[in-house]
Coordinates of N, CA and C in Angstrom, one line a residue:
G1296 N 1.6 -1.0 20.1 CA 0.4 -1.6 20.6 C -0.1 -2.7 19.7
K1297 N -1.3 -3.1 19.9 CA -1.9 -4.2 19.1 C -2.0 -3.9 17.7
T1298 N -2.5 -2.7 17.4 CA -2.6 -2.3 15.9 C -1.3 -2.3 15.2
T1299 N -0.2 -1.8 15.8 CA 1.1 -1.8 15.2 C 1.5 -3.2 14.9
V1300 N 1.3 -4.2 15.8 CA 1.7 -5.6 15.6 C 0.9 -6.1 14.4
L1301 N -0.4 -5.9 14.4 CA -1.2 -6.4 13.3 C -0.8 -5.8 12.0
V1302 N -0.5 -4.5 11.9 CA -0.1 -3.9 10.7 C 1.2 -4.5 10.2
E1303 N 2.2 -4.6 11.1 CA 3.5 -5.2 10.7 C 3.4 -6.6 10.1
K1304 N 2.6 -7.4 10.8 CA 2.4 -8.8 10.3 C 1.6 -8.8 9.0
A1305 N 0.6 -8.0 8.8 CA -0.1 -8.0 7.6 C 0.7 -7.5 6.4
L1306 N 1.5 -6.5 6.7 CA 2.4 -6.0 5.6 C 3.5 -7.0 5.2
R1307 N 4.0 -7.7 6.2 CA 4.9 -8.8 5.9 C 4.3 -9.9 5.0
I1308 N 3.1 -10.2 5.3 CA 2.4 -11.2 4.5 C 2.0 -10.7 3.1
L1309 N 1.5 -9.4 3.0 CA 1.1 -8.9 1.7 C 2.3 -8.6 0.8
L1310 N 3.4 -8.2 1.4 CA 4.6 -7.8 0.6 C 5.6 -8.9 0.4
D1311 N 5.3 -10.1 0.9 CA 6.2 -11.3 0.7 C 6.2 -11.7 -0.8
E1312 N 7.3 -11.6 -1.4 CA 7.4 -11.9 -2.8 C 7.4 -13.4 -3.1
E1313 N 7.8 -14.2 -2.2 CA 7.8 -15.7 -2.4 C 6.5 -16.3 -2.2
N1314 N 5.7 -15.8 -1.3 CA 4.4 -16.4 -1.0 C 3.3 -15.3 -1.2
K1315 N 3.0 -15.0 -2.4 CA 2.1 -13.9 -2.7 C 0.7 -14.2 -2.1
T1316 N 0.2 -13.3 -1.3 CA -1.1 -13.5 -0.7 C -1.9 -12.2 -0.9
P1317 N -3.1 -12.4 -1.7 CA -3.9 -11.2 -1.9 C -4.6 -10.7 -0.6
A1318 N -4.8 -9.4 -0.6 CA -5.4 -8.8 0.7 C -6.7 -9.4 1.0
D1319 N -7.5 -9.8 0.0 CA -8.8 -10.4 0.3 C -8.8 -11.8 0.9
R1320 N -7.6 -12.3 1.1 CA -7.4 -13.6 1.7 C -7.1 -13.5 3.2
L1321 N -7.0 -12.3 3.7 CA -6.7 -12.1 5.1 C -7.9 -11.7 5.9
L1322 N -8.0 -12.3 7.1 CA -9.1 -11.9 8.0 C -8.4 -11.3 9.2
I1323 N -8.6 -10.0 9.5 CA -8.0 -9.3 10.6 C -9.1 -8.7 11.4
V1324 N -9.1 -9.0 12.7 CA -10.2 -8.5 13.6 C -9.6 -7.4 14.5
T1325 N -10.3 -6.3 14.5 CA -9.9 -5.2 15.5 C -11.0 -5.1 16.5
F1326 N -10.8 -4.3 17.5 CA -11.7 -4.2 18.6 C -12.6 -2.9 18.5
S1327 N -12.4 -2.1 17.6 CA -13.2 -0.9 17.4 C -13.1 -0.4 16.0
N1328 N -14.1 0.4 15.6 CA -14.1 1.1 14.3 C -12.9 2.0 14.2
A1329 N -12.5 2.6 15.2 CA -11.4 3.6 15.2 C -10.1 2.8 14.9
S1330 N -9.9 1.6 15.5 CA -8.7 0.9 15.3 C -8.7 0.3 13.9
A1331 N -9.9 -0.1 13.4 CA -10.0 -0.6 12.0 C -9.6 0.5 11.0
K1332 N -10.1 1.7 11.2 CA -9.7 2.8 10.4 C -8.2 3.1 10.4
E1333 N -7.7 3.1 11.6 CA -6.2 3.3 11.8 C -5.4 2.2 11.1
F1334 N -5.9 1.0 11.2 CA -5.3 -0.2 10.6 C -5.2 0.0 9.1
K1335 N -6.4 0.4 8.5 CA -6.5 0.6 7.1 C -5.5 1.7 6.6
T1336 N -5.5 2.8 7.3 CA -4.6 3.9 7.0 C -3.1 3.4 7.0
R1337 N -2.8 2.7 8.0 CA -1.4 2.3 8.1 C -1.0 1.3 7.1
I1338 N -1.9 0.4 6.7 CA -1.6 -0.6 5.7 C -1.5 0.1 4.3
E1339 N -2.4 1.0 4.0 CA -2.2 1.8 2.8 C -0.9 2.5 2.7
K1340 N -0.5 3.2 3.8 CA 0.7 3.9 3.9 C 1.9 2.9 3.7
G1341 N 1.9 1.8 4.3 CA 3.0 0.8 4.2 C 3.1 0.3 2.8
I1342 N 2.0 0.0 2.2 CA 2.1 -0.5 0.8 C 2.6 0.6 -0.1
N1343 N 2.0 1.8 0.0 CA 2.5 2.9 -0.8 C 4.0 3.2 -0.7
E1344 N 4.5 3.1 0.6 CA 5.9 3.3 0.8 C 6.7 2.2 0.2
A1345 N 6.3 1.0 0.3 CA 7.0 -0.2 -0.4 C 7.0 0.0 -1.9
I1346 N 6.0 0.5 -2.5 CA 5.9 0.7 -3.9 C 6.9 1.8 -4.3
K1347 N 6.9 2.9 -3.5 CA 7.7 4.0 -3.8 C 9.2 3.6 -3.7
E1348 N 9.5 2.9 -2.7 CA 10.9 2.5 -2.4 C 11.5 1.5 -3.5
N1349 N 10.6 0.6 -4.0 CA 11.0 -0.4 -5.0 C 10.0 -0.5 -6.1
P1350 N 9.8 0.6 -6.9 CA 8.9 0.5 -8.0 C 9.2 -0.6 -9.0
E1351 N 10.5 -1.0 -9.1 CA 10.9 -2.0 -10.1 C 10.2 -3.4 -9.8
K1352 N 9.8 -3.6 -8.5 CA 9.2 -4.8 -8.1 C 7.7 -4.9 -8.6
Y1353 N 7.2 -3.7 -9.0 CA 5.8 -3.6 -9.4 C 5.7 -3.0 -10.8
P1354 N 6.4 -3.6 -11.8 CA 6.5 -2.9 -13.1 C 5.2 -2.6 -13.9
N1355 N 4.1 -3.4 -13.5 CA 2.9 -3.3 -14.2 C 1.8 -2.5 -13.4
L1356 N 2.2 -2.0 -12.3 CA 1.3 -1.2 -11.4 C 0.8 0.0 -12.2
Q1357 N -0.5 0.1 -12.3 CA -1.1 1.3 -13.0 C -1.8 2.1 -11.9
V1358 N -1.8 3.4 -12.1 CA -2.6 4.3 -11.3 C -3.4 5.2 -12.1
R1359 N -4.5 5.7 -11.6 CA -5.4 6.5 -12.3 C -5.1 8.0 -11.9
L1360 N -4.7 8.7 -12.9 CA -4.2 10.1 -12.7 C -4.9 11.0 -13.7
C1361 N -5.7 11.9 -13.2 CA -6.4 12.9 -14.1 C -7.2 12.2 -15.2
G1362 N -7.8 11.1 -14.8 CA -8.6 10.3 -15.8 C -7.9 9.4 -16.7
W1363 N -6.6 9.3 -16.6 CA -5.7 8.5 -17.4 C -5.1 7.4 -16.6
N1364 N -5.0 6.2 -17.1 CA -4.2 5.1 -16.5 C -2.7 5.3 -16.9
V1365 N -1.8 5.3 -15.9 CA -0.4 5.5 -16.2 C 0.4 4.5 -15.4
L1366 N 1.5 4.0 -15.8 CA 2.4 3.2 -15.0 C 3.0 4.0 -13.9
F1367 N 2.9 3.5 -12.7 CA 3.5 4.2 -11.5 C 4.9 4.5 -11.7
S1368 N 5.6 3.5 -12.3 CA 7.1 3.6 -12.5 C 7.5 4.7 -13.5
S1369 N 6.5 5.2 -14.3 CA 6.8 6.2 -15.3 C 6.6 7.6 -14.7
L1370 N 6.1 7.7 -13.5 CA 5.9 9.0 -12.8 C 7.2 9.6 -12.3
S1371 N 7.3 10.9 -12.2 CA 8.5 11.5 -11.6 C 8.4 11.3 -10.1
E1372 N 9.5 11.5 -9.4 CA 9.5 11.4 -7.9 C 8.4 12.3 -7.3
K1373 N 8.3 13.5 -7.8 CA 7.4 14.5 -7.2 C 5.9 13.9 -7.5
E1374 N 5.7 13.4 -8.7 CA 4.3 12.9 -8.9 C 4.0 11.7 -8.1
K1375 N 5.0 10.8 -7.9 CA 4.8 9.7 -7.0 C 4.5 10.1 -5.6
D1376 N 5.2 11.1 -5.1 CA 5.0 11.6 -3.7 C 3.6 12.2 -3.6
E1377 N 3.2 13.0 -4.6 CA 1.8 13.6 -4.6 C 0.7 12.5 -4.7
F1378 N 0.9 11.5 -5.5 CA -0.1 10.5 -5.6 C -0.2 9.7 -4.3
I1379 N 0.9 9.4 -3.7 CA 0.9 8.7 -2.4 C 0.2 9.5 -1.4
A1380 N 0.6 10.8 -1.3 CA 0.0 11.7 -0.3 C -1.5 11.8 -0.4
R1381 N -2.0 11.8 -1.7 CA -3.4 11.9 -1.9 C -4.1 10.6 -1.6
S1382 N -3.5 9.5 -1.8 CA -4.1 8.2 -1.7 C -4.3 7.8 -0.2
I1383 N -3.5 8.4 0.7 CA -3.6 8.0 2.1 C -4.3 9.0 3.0
K1384 N -5.0 10.0 2.3 CA -5.7 11.0 3.1 C -7.0 10.4 3.7

């Protein structure tokens, strides 16, 4: 549907390595609060999956875990999965 198309286009723009575009430079209009919430959830999930699949592309990405800042790439696969699962709830 419309939300799926918007999510795919936004992820393509946000994850494009050659033309880096910050999320705050995008204006995306939805037709309801429910679709906006769904859009946000799907974008978060898509970004998290991209980071998990290719952590080497984001070597300086830090996450806050139990009050400590740690490099995402230094986490075990289990810790990465747990962090991503908690961040998209």
